[in-house]
Tab-separated table of C-alpha atoms in Angstrom:
chain	number	residue	atom	x	y	z
A	1	MET	CA	0.000	0.000	0.000
A	2	ILE	CA	1.403	3.375	-1.005
A	3	GLU	CA	2.215	5.767	1.844
A	4	LEU	CA	0.195	8.985	1.578
A	5	ILE	CA	1.924	12.188	2.724
A	6	PRO	CA	0.222	15.590	2.531
A	7	ALA	CA	2.523	18.604	2.279
A	8	ILE	CA	2.669	22.021	3.872
A	9	ASP	CA	4.985	24.616	2.296
A	10	ILE	CA	5.708	27.728	4.335
A	11	ILE	CA	6.517	31.312	3.342
A	12	ASP	CA	6.198	34.160	5.868
A	13	GLY	CA	4.572	31.730	8.288
A	14	GLN	CA	1.751	30.990	5.833
A	15	CYS	CA	0.718	27.811	4.036
A	16	VAL	CA	1.470	28.300	0.342
A	17	ARG	CA	2.134	26.449	-2.901
A	18	LEU	CA	4.441	27.483	-5.713
A	19	THR	CA	4.243	26.500	-9.375
A	20	LYS	CA	7.419	24.827	-10.680
A	21	GLY	CA	9.304	26.239	-7.696
A	22	ASP	CA	8.790	29.829	-8.887
A	23	TYR	CA	8.553	32.128	-5.869
A	24	SER	CA	6.776	34.741	-8.000
A	25	ARG	CA	3.982	32.220	-8.692
A	26	LYS	CA	2.803	31.787	-5.120
A	27	THR	CA	-0.697	30.952	-3.899
A	28	VAL	CA	-1.516	31.392	-0.211
A	29	TYR	CA	-3.947	28.730	1.014
A	30	ALA	CA	-4.008	29.416	4.762
A	31	GLN	CA	-2.614	31.817	7.312
A	32	ASP	CA	-1.962	29.132	9.942
A	33	PRO	CA	-0.123	25.970	8.826
A	34	ALA	CA	-0.660	24.359	12.241
A	35	GLU	CA	-4.425	24.444	11.710
A	36	ILE	CA	-3.978	22.825	8.294
A	37	ALA	CA	-1.849	20.115	9.929
A	38	LYS	CA	-4.580	19.466	12.496
A	39	GLY	CA	-7.068	19.127	9.659
A	40	PHE	CA	-4.873	16.542	7.948
A	41	GLU	CA	-4.638	14.610	11.207
A	42	ARG	CA	-8.417	14.638	11.599
A	43	MET	CA	-8.693	13.180	8.087
A	44	GLY	CA	-6.631	10.223	9.263
A	45	PHE	CA	-3.198	11.058	7.868
A	46	ARG	CA	-0.305	10.048	10.100
A	47	ARG	CA	2.593	11.624	8.201
A	48	LEU	CA	3.298	15.200	7.074
A	49	HIS	CA	5.916	16.759	4.807
A	50	VAL	CA	6.809	20.338	5.787
A	51	VAL	CA	8.984	22.598	3.641
A	52	ASP	CA	10.459	25.881	4.836
A	53	LEU	CA	10.548	27.748	1.518
A	54	ASP	CA	11.947	30.853	3.216
A	55	GLY	CA	14.706	28.629	4.571
A	56	ALA	CA	15.427	27.076	1.191
A	57	LYS	CA	15.799	30.540	-0.330
A	58	SER	CA	17.774	32.000	2.590
A	59	ARG	CA	19.982	28.913	3.005
A	60	HIS	CA	19.188	28.542	6.704
A	61	ILE	CA	16.099	27.480	8.652
A	62	VAL	CA	13.595	30.306	9.088
A	63	ASN	CA	10.240	28.771	10.052
A	64	ASP	CA	11.254	26.400	12.846
A	65	GLY	CA	8.680	28.103	15.065
A	66	VAL	CA	5.910	26.892	12.759
A	67	LEU	CA	7.391	23.393	12.817
A	68	ARG	CA	7.456	23.485	16.617
A	69	ARG	CA	3.750	24.380	16.738
A	70	ILE	CA	2.798	21.601	14.330
A	71	THR	CA	4.711	18.943	16.260
A	72	ALA	CA	3.418	20.237	19.617
A	73	GLU	CA	-0.228	20.402	18.545
A	74	THR	CA	-0.491	17.173	16.499
A	75	ASN	CA	0.746	13.597	16.689
A	76	LEU	CA	1.788	13.612	13.033
A	77	LYS	CA	5.140	12.151	12.063
A	78	VAL	CA	6.717	15.202	10.451
A	79	ASP	CA	9.604	15.312	8.035
A	80	PHE	CA	11.051	18.786	7.556
A	81	GLY	CA	13.195	20.324	4.847
A	82	GLY	CA	14.299	23.677	3.517
A	83	GLY	CA	17.441	25.532	4.510
A	84	ILE	CA	19.192	22.718	6.369
A	85	LYS	CA	22.796	23.552	5.602
A	86	THR	CA	24.697	23.348	8.902
A	87	ASP	CA	24.931	21.340	12.133
A	88	GLU	CA	22.977	24.141	13.820
A	89	ASP	CA	20.174	23.872	11.246
A	90	ILE	CA	19.748	20.128	11.574
A	91	ARG	CA	19.781	20.324	15.374
A	92	LYS	CA	17.200	23.093	15.225
A	93	ALA	CA	14.911	20.940	13.087
A	94	PHE	CA	15.142	17.934	15.386
A	95	ASP	CA	14.792	20.133	18.495
A	96	ALA	CA	11.584	21.564	16.997
A	97	GLY	CA	10.132	18.072	16.792
A	98	ALA	CA	10.930	16.838	13.297
A	99	GLU	CA	10.962	13.048	13.126
A	100	MET	CA	13.097	13.160	9.973
A	101	VAL	CA	14.823	15.845	7.933
A	102	THR	CA	15.070	16.214	4.179
A	103	VAL	CA	18.469	17.309	2.910
A	104	GLY	CA	19.012	18.226	-0.704
A	105	SER	CA	21.339	21.101	-1.500
A	106	VAL	CA	23.872	20.184	1.180
A	107	ALA	CA	24.006	16.641	-0.202
A	108	VAL	CA	25.277	18.152	-3.450
A	109	THR	CA	27.531	20.900	-2.150
A	110	PHE	CA	28.880	19.280	1.038
A	111	PRO	CA	28.595	15.500	0.668
A	112	ASP	CA	31.073	14.853	3.503
A	113	LEU	CA	28.885	16.811	5.925
A	114	CYS	CA	25.822	14.943	4.720
A	115	GLY	CA	27.647	11.678	5.258
A	116	GLU	CA	28.488	12.763	8.814
A	117	TRP	CA	24.799	13.410	9.499
A	118	ILE	CA	23.831	9.983	8.183
A	119	ALA	CA	26.399	8.400	10.510
A	120	ARG	CA	25.442	10.585	13.485
A	121	TYR	CA	21.649	10.528	13.325
A	122	GLY	CA	21.090	7.274	11.436
A	123	ALA	CA	19.918	6.750	7.867
A	124	GLU	CA	16.314	6.338	9.049
A	125	LYS	CA	16.322	9.986	10.179
A	126	ILE	CA	17.594	11.388	6.874
A	127	ILE	CA	15.578	11.779	3.682
A	128	LEU	CA	17.671	12.540	0.629
A	129	GLY	CA	16.035	15.281	-1.424
A	130	ALA	CA	16.542	14.753	-5.154
A	131	ASP	CA	14.913	17.649	-6.972
A	132	VAL	CA	15.245	17.053	-10.704
A	133	ARG	CA	15.186	19.479	-13.612
A	134	ASN	CA	16.289	18.329	-17.083
A	135	GLY	CA	17.866	15.245	-15.536
A	136	LYS	CA	20.095	17.216	-13.142
A	137	ILE	CA	19.748	17.896	-9.409
A	138	SER	CA	18.653	21.442	-8.548
A	139	ILE	CA	19.664	23.180	-5.320
A	140	ASN	CA	19.079	26.289	-3.189
A	141	GLY	CA	15.310	26.390	-3.429
A	142	TRP	CA	15.513	25.230	-7.061
A	143	LYS	CA	17.213	28.476	-8.056
A	144	ASP	CA	20.406	26.754	-9.194
A	145	ASP	CA	21.111	23.615	-11.232
A	146	SER	CA	24.030	21.386	-10.330
A	147	GLU	CA	25.986	19.044	-12.576
A	148	GLU	CA	24.827	16.018	-10.575
A	149	GLU	CA	22.821	13.521	-12.604
A	150	LEU	CA	20.003	11.751	-10.788
A	151	ILE	CA	21.009	8.074	-10.801
A	152	PRO	CA	24.717	8.529	-9.935
A	153	PHE	CA	23.703	11.014	-7.227
A	154	LEU	CA	21.295	8.507	-5.688
A	155	ARG	CA	23.779	5.645	-5.972
A	156	LYS	CA	26.396	7.602	-4.007
A	157	TYR	CA	24.021	7.992	-1.073
A	158	VAL	CA	22.500	4.525	-1.287
A	159	ASP	CA	26.077	3.300	-0.833
A	160	MET	CA	26.176	5.386	2.373
A	161	GLY	CA	23.065	3.614	3.659
A	162	VAL	CA	20.316	6.024	2.631
A	163	LYS	CA	16.975	4.342	1.956
A	164	ASN	CA	14.537	7.286	2.083
A	165	VAL	CA	14.519	9.520	-0.995
A	166	LEU	CA	12.130	12.341	-1.885
A	167	CYS	CA	12.275	12.844	-5.645
A	168	THR	CA	10.553	15.905	-7.103
A	169	GLU	CA	10.155	16.457	-10.824
A	170	ILE	CA	10.306	20.260	-10.768
A	171	SER	CA	8.614	20.736	-14.129
A	172	ARG	CA	5.508	19.006	-12.711
A	173	ASP	CA	5.481	20.571	-9.246
A	174	GLY	CA	2.371	22.623	-8.529
A	175	THR	CA	1.047	22.151	-12.060
A	176	LEU	CA	-1.606	19.467	-11.419
A	177	GLU	CA	-0.460	17.872	-14.691
A	178	GLY	CA	0.155	14.419	-13.269
A	179	PRO	CA	3.279	12.873	-11.736
A	180	ALA	CA	6.345	11.680	-13.627
A	181	VAL	CA	5.492	8.007	-13.134
A	182	GLU	CA	8.068	6.737	-15.621
A	183	LEU	CA	10.848	8.688	-13.908
A	184	TYR	CA	9.975	7.137	-10.551
A	185	ARG	CA	9.672	3.668	-12.053
A	186	SER	CA	13.143	4.047	-13.551
A	187	VAL	CA	14.509	4.954	-10.106
A	188	MET	CA	12.817	1.935	-8.515
A	189	LYS	CA	14.252	-0.308	-11.221
A	190	GLU	CA	17.751	0.829	-10.250
A	191	PHE	CA	17.085	0.768	-6.493
A	192	PRO	CA	14.314	-1.737	-5.713
A	193	ASP	CA	14.819	-1.503	-1.927
A	194	MET	CA	14.536	2.297	-1.833
A	195	HIS	CA	11.662	3.974	0.011
A	196	LEU	CA	11.022	6.438	-2.785
A	197	ILE	CA	8.637	9.328	-2.162
A	198	ALA	CA	7.258	10.703	-5.431
A	199	SER	CA	6.566	14.432	-5.531
A	200	GLY	CA	5.247	16.817	-8.152
A	201	GLY	CA	2.164	17.031	-10.316
A	202	VAL	CA	-0.319	14.870	-8.393
A	203	SER	CA	-3.798	16.032	-9.394
A	204	SER	CA	-6.239	13.264	-8.505
A	205	ASN	CA	-6.925	9.943	-6.832
A	206	LYS	CA	-6.102	8.301	-10.163
A	207	ASP	CA	-2.604	9.771	-10.119
A	208	ILE	CA	-2.042	8.215	-6.699
A	209	ALA	CA	-3.410	4.888	-7.953
A	210	ASP	CA	-1.094	5.054	-10.991
A	211	LEU	CA	1.915	5.565	-8.733
A	212	GLU	CA	0.860	2.670	-6.516
A	213	GLU	CA	0.380	0.458	-9.553
A	214	GLY	CA	3.851	1.488	-10.723
A	215	GLY	CA	5.349	0.180	-7.487
A	216	ILE	CA	6.187	3.560	-5.970
A	217	PRO	CA	6.292	3.237	-2.153
A	218	ALA	CA	5.120	6.748	-1.174
A	219	VAL	CA	3.725	9.997	-2.553
A	220	VAL	CA	3.625	13.624	-1.422
A	221	PHE	CA	0.809	15.910	-2.554
A	222	GLY	CA	-0.225	19.438	-1.676
A	223	LYS	CA	-1.963	21.630	-4.216
A	224	ALA	CA	-4.412	18.896	-5.227
A	225	MET	CA	-5.541	18.646	-1.597
A	226	TYR	CA	-5.945	22.394	-1.159
A	227	GLU	CA	-7.944	22.713	-4.364
A	228	GLY	CA	-10.265	19.805	-3.590
A	229	LYS	CA	-9.077	17.574	-6.409
A	230	ILE	CA	-8.422	14.576	-4.166
A	231	ASP	CA	-11.346	12.691	-2.594
A	232	VAL	CA	-9.958	11.785	0.825
A	233	THR	CA	-12.887	9.449	1.509
A	234	LYS	CA	-11.648	7.187	-1.286
A	235	LEU	CA	-8.047	7.053	-0.123
A	236	ASN	CA	-6.712	4.080	1.817
A	237	ILE	CA	-5.185	6.150	4.607
């Protein structure tokens, strides 16, 4: 059964969604992300993906206060990403109640530091963020493209023990155009034991079913939830 993970993205303390990672194409869905998290919990979800978009842009955690409220006021298992670049950032995230952290940019720019975190906190606490644009990994809030290609990048960290990977197809993110199922299937073919979390483009219950049928272990979705395009009553939460 595919793991279902709703998402909350934060800018200026508000719950927002971007289109294709473009900060100028922002839609605000709620003023209080903690209330949205409580709503997800009432629906039956047990897991939540939280992204500090201010942190991703600023290259350090900004909205840890919002994270702290969510983890204090719900029993959701929260994974948190955005702006985790230093030992202080990762400690701040865990101190604010994150069960896991998602690291992306630092895994590209400072792989030794990322490796230290995997050894220190355990691979089960680290989610590798692989945000893909034109086959390459993007970093720093998707503002910059690296020279890292997806499969070699993943292989390097799988060799370090990483099993949890959040893969976002940037061209699909926030578009409601459907997920990149073939991309995720190609990843699973290379790494059949990976707990791959598909992200980007989910627009309907059918999209989720297609991912499950394709053997994808987990999926993150946000905009489709906020715009009422997913029928929660028909999900196997």
